[in-house]
Amino acid sequence: MNQFQYVRASKPKAAIEALARDPNAQFIAGGTNLLDLMKRGVMAPQKLIDINKLPLDKIERQEGNIRIGALALNGAVAEDKLVLEKLPLLAQALNAGASAQLRNMATVGGNMLQRTRCPYFYDTAMPCNKREPGTGCGALEGYNRMHAIFGFSDKCIAVHPSDMSVALAALDATVLVSGPKGDRRIPFAELHRLPGDQPHIDTTLGAGELITAVEVPDNAFTRHVHYLKVRERASYAFALVSVAAALQLDGSTIKDARLAMGGVAHKPWRLADAEKTLVGKPATDETFRQAAEVAMRGAKAFQHNAYKLKLGPNSIVQALKNAAAA
């Protein structure tokens, strides 16, 4: 067992200062991902800074948005009356993730920052540029059934595992961050990175920064929404493909639309061009198929994940149909 120090922070400033003093330290909250990585030898922080006592778990309505604290538990957010009323797409995505036991431990901030579940990342005997830069990507020529069809590079074809993040991307959320240089706001679309030449860097967070909350702006997507998760079993499984779909309808005409996919890229994959094709058109199967065709432009498969080129558009159409009928 690797030895490590454990400290508990009572205030955000103290947590940030503790991390700034030790570059080999890590924040820990629910630990549902970090502890697995430590047990497997993928990560070996020399110090864990427990942030569970920080006052960052509120879910509240503020002017123009709903703010969810970074330490709010996934299960609590999914069951919150305000979220169910105003952000049903987020509630659906959260309930699609992991198991009830894990949702009652995992935090919103940790959910955003969880690492890929690529088996080559988890297997320390295999090459992985994300785990050990410069060693190569074992998935490129290996068993890549779960891997990306968008936004990948020759250094990494892993996908982001979060369901919650797909919904937050579709809803134009903003991430609130505090760090040694003060506070800042990050549009959710800019939080996660594509792999490029540095797949070991998952996000745009700076050194010592702490996510304190996420804000979701008021929107009209309170009825016609659906989160579709296609997976190999009904629970405790990561998405082969997922789709967050939200429609604002005027009769049968689409006034506004939001679409994002999971299980297909190194980050939640927003489908902005497909959204544009939906606006002003009738909510019909033909309209949804046209949007799916636009959404899949640029997709490229590898040896074992070519099925996603068919599963992807079919999932988009089904999610939109379910949203329209909700």
Short mmCIF file of C-alpha atoms in Angstrom, two decimals:
data_model
loop_
_atom_site.label_atom_id
_atom_site.label_comp_id
_atom_site.label_asym_id
_atom_site.label_seq_id
_atom_site.Cartn_x
_atom_site.Cartn_y
_atom_site.Cartn_z
CA MET A 1 0.00 0.00 0.00
CA ASN A 2 1.23 3.46 -0.87
CA GLN A 3 1.40 5.69 2.15
CA PHE A 4 -0.18 9.14 1.97
CA GLN A 5 -1.06 12.00 4.27
CA TYR A 6 -4.65 12.91 5.03
CA VAL A 7 -5.83 16.38 6.03
CA ARG A 8 -9.29 17.89 6.36
CA ALA A 9 -10.10 21.43 5.25
CA SER A 10 -12.92 23.42 6.85
CA LYS A 11 -12.88 26.43 4.52
CA PRO A 12 -12.39 26.73 0.74
CA LYS A 13 -9.44 29.07 1.18
CA ALA A 14 -7.68 26.57 3.46
CA ALA A 15 -8.25 23.76 0.94
CA ILE A 16 -6.88 25.84 -1.93
CA GLU A 17 -3.83 26.90 0.08
CA ALA A 18 -3.14 23.30 1.12
CA LEU A 19 -3.21 22.15 -2.49
CA ALA A 20 -1.05 25.05 -3.64
CA ARG A 21 1.63 24.09 -1.12
CA ASP A 22 1.82 20.51 -2.35
CA PRO A 23 1.63 19.73 -6.09
CA ASN A 24 1.39 16.00 -5.27
CA ALA A 25 -1.82 16.48 -3.26
CA GLN A 26 -5.38 15.78 -4.42
CA PHE A 27 -8.79 16.94 -3.23
CA ILE A 28 -11.09 14.14 -2.13
CA ALA A 29 -14.85 14.29 -1.55
CA GLY A 30 -16.94 11.18 -2.30
CA GLY A 31 -13.85 9.39 -3.60
CA THR A 32 -15.91 7.09 -5.82
CA ASN A 33 -13.39 7.38 -8.66
CA LEU A 34 -10.18 8.52 -6.97
CA LEU A 35 -10.04 5.62 -4.51
CA ASP A 36 -10.43 3.11 -7.36
CA LEU A 37 -7.55 4.77 -9.20
CA MET A 38 -5.38 4.65 -6.09
CA LYS A 39 -6.15 0.98 -5.47
CA ARG A 40 -5.19 0.11 -9.05
CA GLY A 41 -1.97 2.11 -8.93
CA VAL A 42 -3.10 4.54 -11.64
CA MET A 43 -2.81 7.51 -9.29
CA ALA A 44 -0.68 7.80 -6.16
CA PRO A 45 -1.21 11.20 -4.47
CA GLN A 46 1.07 11.82 -1.51
CA LYS A 47 -1.61 13.80 0.29
CA LEU A 48 -5.40 13.77 0.28
CA ILE A 49 -7.22 16.97 1.22
CA ASP A 50 -10.71 16.10 2.43
CA ILE A 51 -13.15 18.84 1.37
CA ASN A 52 -16.38 17.25 2.56
CA LYS A 53 -16.78 19.76 5.39
CA LEU A 54 -16.74 22.78 3.06
CA PRO A 55 -20.10 24.62 2.83
CA LEU A 56 -20.59 23.85 -0.85
CA ASP A 57 -23.64 21.59 -0.99
CA LYS A 58 -26.56 23.99 -1.43
CA ILE A 59 -29.05 23.82 -4.29
CA GLU A 60 -30.72 27.20 -4.68
CA ARG A 61 -32.52 29.48 -7.08
CA GLN A 62 -30.71 32.70 -7.83
CA GLU A 63 -31.53 35.50 -10.22
CA GLY A 64 -31.60 33.97 -13.67
CA ASN A 65 -30.19 30.56 -12.77
CA ILE A 66 -30.08 27.58 -10.46
CA ARG A 67 -26.86 27.16 -8.52
CA ILE A 68 -25.76 23.70 -7.40
CA GLY A 69 -22.88 23.43 -4.96
CA ALA A 70 -19.93 21.27 -5.97
CA LEU A 71 -20.37 19.05 -2.90
CA ALA A 72 -24.07 18.40 -3.48
CA LEU A 73 -24.51 14.64 -3.80
CA ASN A 74 -25.65 13.26 -7.14
CA GLY A 75 -28.57 11.46 -5.51
CA ALA A 76 -29.70 14.57 -3.65
CA VAL A 77 -29.59 16.71 -6.79
CA ALA A 78 -31.56 14.15 -8.80
CA GLU A 79 -34.31 14.14 -6.15
CA ASP A 80 -34.37 17.87 -5.41
CA LYS A 81 -37.78 19.46 -6.09
CA LEU A 82 -36.27 22.53 -7.74
CA VAL A 83 -34.14 20.41 -10.07
CA LEU A 84 -37.03 18.11 -10.92
CA GLU A 85 -39.22 21.11 -11.77
CA LYS A 86 -36.75 23.31 -13.59
CA LEU A 87 -33.99 20.93 -14.78
CA PRO A 88 -35.63 17.55 -15.45
CA LEU A 89 -33.01 16.70 -18.08
CA LEU A 90 -30.29 16.96 -15.43
CA ALA A 91 -32.27 14.78 -13.03
CA GLN A 92 -32.71 12.11 -15.70
CA ALA A 93 -29.00 12.12 -16.55
CA LEU A 94 -28.00 11.80 -12.90
CA ASN A 95 -30.36 8.89 -12.35
CA ALA A 96 -28.89 7.14 -15.39
CA GLY A 97 -25.41 7.19 -13.83
CA ALA A 98 -23.78 4.48 -11.73
CA SER A 99 -25.90 2.93 -8.94
CA ALA A 100 -28.02 4.38 -6.15
CA GLN A 101 -25.26 3.66 -3.65
CA LEU A 102 -22.67 5.54 -5.69
CA ARG A 103 -25.03 8.44 -6.40
CA ASN A 104 -25.42 8.85 -2.65
CA MET A 105 -21.64 9.26 -2.27
CA ALA A 106 -20.54 10.98 -5.47
CA THR A 107 -20.53 14.78 -5.64
CA VAL A 108 -21.37 17.11 -8.50
CA GLY A 109 -17.81 18.45 -8.65
CA GLY A 110 -16.31 14.99 -8.61
CA ASN A 111 -18.70 13.80 -11.30
CA MET A 112 -17.40 16.51 -13.64
CA LEU A 113 -13.79 15.56 -12.95
CA GLN A 114 -13.98 11.76 -13.08
CA ARG A 115 -11.41 10.08 -15.26
CA THR A 116 -12.02 7.95 -18.33
CA ARG A 117 -12.89 4.28 -17.87
CA CYS A 118 -10.73 3.21 -20.82
CA PRO A 119 -9.32 -0.21 -19.83
CA TYR A 120 -5.88 0.74 -21.13
CA PHE A 121 -5.86 3.71 -18.73
CA TYR A 122 -6.72 1.43 -15.82
CA ASP A 123 -4.24 -1.32 -16.71
CA THR A 124 -0.80 -0.16 -15.60
CA ALA A 125 0.85 -2.90 -17.68
CA MET A 126 -0.47 -1.35 -20.90
CA PRO A 127 0.67 1.78 -22.76
CA CYS A 128 -1.47 4.87 -22.15
CA ASN A 129 -0.59 8.48 -22.92
CA LYS A 130 -3.22 9.68 -20.47
CA ARG A 131 -1.73 7.76 -17.56
CA GLU A 132 1.92 7.94 -18.65
CA PRO A 133 2.57 10.51 -21.41
CA GLY A 134 4.76 9.28 -24.24
CA THR A 135 4.05 5.57 -23.85
CA GLY A 136 1.50 5.41 -26.66
CA CYS A 137 -2.23 4.66 -26.91
CA GLY A 138 -2.95 0.97 -26.52
CA ALA A 139 -6.54 1.42 -27.66
CA LEU A 140 -5.63 2.71 -31.12
CA GLU A 141 -4.75 -0.76 -32.39
CA GLY A 142 -6.30 -2.63 -29.49
CA TYR A 143 -9.82 -3.43 -28.33
CA ASN A 144 -11.53 -0.07 -28.86
CA ARG A 145 -15.21 -0.98 -28.66
CA MET A 146 -16.05 1.73 -26.09
CA HIS A 147 -13.97 4.48 -27.63
CA ALA A 148 -14.39 7.82 -29.39
CA ILE A 149 -15.77 8.59 -32.83
CA PHE A 150 -15.40 12.38 -32.49
CA GLY A 151 -12.60 14.71 -31.40
CA PHE A 152 -9.90 12.10 -30.82
CA SER A 153 -6.21 12.32 -31.71
CA ASP A 154 -3.48 9.82 -32.49
CA LYS A 155 -2.44 10.16 -28.84
CA CYS A 156 -5.77 9.16 -27.25
CA ILE A 157 -9.19 7.87 -28.27
CA ALA A 158 -10.72 7.59 -24.77
CA VAL A 159 -14.19 8.94 -23.94
CA HIS A 160 -15.48 10.96 -21.00
CA PRO A 161 -17.70 8.79 -18.76
CA SER A 162 -20.04 11.32 -17.08
CA ASP A 163 -23.78 11.29 -17.80
CA MET A 164 -24.41 14.41 -15.72
CA SER A 165 -21.89 16.38 -17.76
CA VAL A 166 -23.71 15.61 -21.01
CA ALA A 167 -26.87 17.24 -19.65
CA LEU A 168 -24.95 20.22 -18.26
CA ALA A 169 -23.29 20.74 -21.64
CA ALA A 170 -26.69 20.73 -23.35
CA LEU A 171 -28.08 23.22 -20.81
CA ASP A 172 -25.24 25.77 -21.22
CA ALA A 173 -24.09 25.49 -17.62
CA THR A 174 -21.26 27.53 -16.13
CA VAL A 175 -18.68 26.17 -13.68
CA LEU A 176 -17.62 28.38 -10.75
CA VAL A 177 -14.02 27.99 -9.65
CA SER A 178 -11.83 29.39 -6.88
CA GLY A 179 -8.06 29.25 -6.85
CA PRO A 180 -4.84 30.95 -5.78
CA LYS A 181 -5.50 33.73 -8.31
CA GLY A 182 -9.11 34.30 -7.24
CA ASP A 183 -12.50 33.31 -8.61
CA ARG A 184 -13.48 32.71 -12.22
CA ARG A 185 -16.31 31.31 -14.31
CA ILE A 186 -15.82 28.66 -16.98
CA PRO A 187 -18.49 27.95 -19.62
CA PHE A 188 -19.19 24.24 -19.34
CA ALA A 189 -18.23 23.68 -22.97
CA GLU A 190 -14.73 24.93 -22.11
CA LEU A 191 -14.17 22.89 -18.94
CA HIS A 192 -13.17 19.60 -20.57
CA ARG A 193 -10.42 19.35 -23.19
CA LEU A 194 -10.01 17.27 -26.31
CA PRO A 195 -6.90 15.07 -26.09
CA GLY A 196 -4.71 16.68 -28.75
CA ASP A 197 -1.05 16.12 -27.87
CA GLN A 198 -1.69 16.26 -24.11
CA PRO A 199 -4.34 13.67 -23.27
CA HIS A 200 -3.13 13.53 -19.66
CA ILE A 201 -4.70 16.99 -19.13
CA ASP A 202 -8.45 16.44 -18.86
CA THR A 203 -9.69 19.93 -18.06
CA THR A 204 -8.85 23.62 -18.27
CA LEU A 205 -8.64 24.00 -14.47
CA GLY A 206 -5.52 25.79 -13.30
CA ALA A 207 -3.13 24.58 -10.62
CA GLY A 208 -4.75 24.62 -7.20
CA GLU A 209 -8.23 25.49 -8.45
CA LEU A 210 -11.33 24.15 -6.72
CA ILE A 211 -14.77 23.82 -8.32
CA THR A 212 -17.25 25.47 -5.94
CA ALA A 213 -20.53 25.29 -7.87
CA VAL A 214 -22.23 24.94 -11.22
CA GLU A 215 -24.90 27.33 -12.49
CA VAL A 216 -27.57 26.43 -14.99
CA PRO A 217 -29.41 29.39 -16.58
CA ASP A 218 -33.18 29.55 -16.62
CA ASN A 219 -34.59 27.89 -19.70
CA ALA A 220 -37.82 26.64 -21.22
CA PHE A 221 -36.77 22.99 -21.28
CA THR A 222 -38.94 21.79 -18.44
CA ARG A 223 -41.23 19.35 -20.22
CA HIS A 224 -40.03 17.95 -23.54
CA VAL A 225 -36.74 16.41 -22.44
CA HIS A 226 -35.16 12.99 -22.49
CA TYR A 227 -31.83 11.48 -21.53
CA LEU A 228 -31.23 8.27 -23.45
CA LYS A 229 -28.40 6.01 -22.32
CA VAL A 230 -27.57 2.95 -24.40
CA ARG A 231 -25.47 0.50 -22.38
CA GLU A 232 -24.78 -3.19 -22.05
CA ARG A 233 -26.84 -3.63 -18.89
CA ALA A 234 -29.55 -1.67 -17.15
CA SER A 235 -27.52 -0.22 -14.29
CA TYR A 236 -23.96 0.41 -13.15
CA ALA A 237 -22.67 0.53 -16.71
CA PHE A 238 -21.12 3.31 -18.75
CA ALA A 239 -22.69 4.51 -21.97
CA LEU A 240 -21.92 3.04 -25.33
CA VAL A 241 -23.76 6.12 -26.62
CA SER A 242 -25.93 8.58 -24.73
CA VAL A 243 -28.03 11.54 -25.87
CA ALA A 244 -29.38 14.52 -23.92
CA ALA A 245 -32.30 15.98 -25.86
CA ALA A 246 -34.45 18.97 -24.98
CA LEU A 247 -37.13 20.65 -27.09
CA GLN A 248 -39.25 23.76 -26.73
CA LEU A 249 -42.40 23.22 -28.76
CA ASP A 250 -45.06 25.61 -30.02
CA GLY A 251 -47.75 23.15 -30.97
CA SER A 252 -45.85 20.75 -33.19
CA THR A 253 -43.19 23.28 -34.22
CA ILE A 254 -39.76 23.29 -32.61
CA LYS A 255 -38.95 26.76 -31.21
CA ASP A 256 -35.64 25.79 -29.60
CA ALA A 257 -33.57 22.64 -29.14
CA ARG A 258 -30.59 21.32 -27.22
CA LEU A 259 -28.62 18.19 -28.06
CA ALA A 260 -25.46 16.63 -26.66
CA MET A 261 -23.93 13.17 -26.76
CA GLY A 262 -21.91 11.08 -24.35
CA GLY A 263 -19.75 8.02 -24.91
CA VAL A 264 -18.46 9.38 -28.21
CA ALA A 265 -15.67 11.84 -27.38
CA HIS A 266 -13.05 12.91 -24.83
CA LYS A 267 -15.58 15.47 -23.55
CA PRO A 268 -19.36 15.86 -23.63
CA TRP A 269 -20.13 16.39 -27.32
CA ARG A 270 -22.52 19.28 -28.00
CA LEU A 271 -24.40 19.05 -31.30
CA ALA A 272 -24.88 22.74 -32.08
CA ASP A 273 -25.29 22.34 -35.85
CA ALA A 274 -27.93 19.67 -35.36
CA GLU A 275 -29.77 21.96 -32.95
CA LYS A 276 -29.93 24.65 -35.62
CA THR A 277 -31.45 22.26 -38.14
CA LEU A 278 -34.30 21.48 -35.72
CA VAL A 279 -35.43 25.05 -35.01
CA GLY A 280 -38.52 26.12 -36.93
CA LYS A 281 -39.31 22.65 -38.20
CA PRO A 282 -42.09 20.24 -37.23
CA ALA A 283 -41.31 17.66 -34.57
CA THR A 284 -41.45 14.69 -36.93
CA ASP A 285 -39.36 11.58 -37.49
CA GLU A 286 -38.06 13.06 -40.74
CA THR A 287 -36.90 16.24 -38.98
CA PHE A 288 -35.18 14.16 -36.32
CA ARG A 289 -33.43 11.98 -38.92
CA GLN A 290 -32.14 15.08 -40.68
CA ALA A 291 -30.75 16.41 -37.40
CA ALA A 292 -29.11 13.07 -36.67
CA GLU A 293 -27.45 13.08 -40.08
CA VAL A 294 -26.02 16.53 -39.40
CA ALA A 295 -24.92 15.47 -35.91
CA MET A 296 -22.87 12.54 -37.21
CA ARG A 297 -20.86 14.50 -39.74
CA GLY A 298 -17.16 14.00 -39.13
CA ALA A 299 -17.61 10.82 -37.09
CA LYS A 300 -14.94 8.20 -37.62
CA ALA A 301 -14.82 4.70 -36.20
CA PHE A 302 -12.04 2.29 -35.33
CA GLN A 303 -11.88 -1.48 -35.74
CA HIS A 304 -14.23 -2.42 -32.93
CA ASN A 305 -16.58 0.57 -32.56
CA ALA A 306 -18.00 0.97 -36.06
CA TYR A 307 -21.40 0.07 -34.58
CA LYS A 308 -21.49 3.59 -33.06
CA LEU A 309 -21.85 5.07 -36.55
CA LYS A 310 -25.30 3.47 -36.69
CA LEU A 311 -26.14 3.47 -32.99
CA GLY A 312 -25.33 7.19 -32.72
CA PRO A 313 -27.91 8.57 -35.17
CA ASN A 314 -30.52 6.00 -34.13
CA SER A 315 -30.08 7.11 -30.51
CA ILE A 316 -30.44 10.78 -31.45
CA VAL A 317 -33.69 10.10 -33.31
CA GLN A 318 -35.07 8.02 -30.44
CA ALA A 319 -34.10 10.61 -27.81
CA LEU A 320 -35.77 13.38 -29.80
CA LYS A 321 -38.92 11.28 -30.29
CA ASN A 322 -39.06 10.56 -26.57
CA ALA A 323 -38.52 14.22 -25.73
CA ALA A 324 -41.26 15.36 -28.11
CA ALA A 325 -43.69 12.85 -26.61
CA ALA A 326 -42.83 13.65 -22.99
#
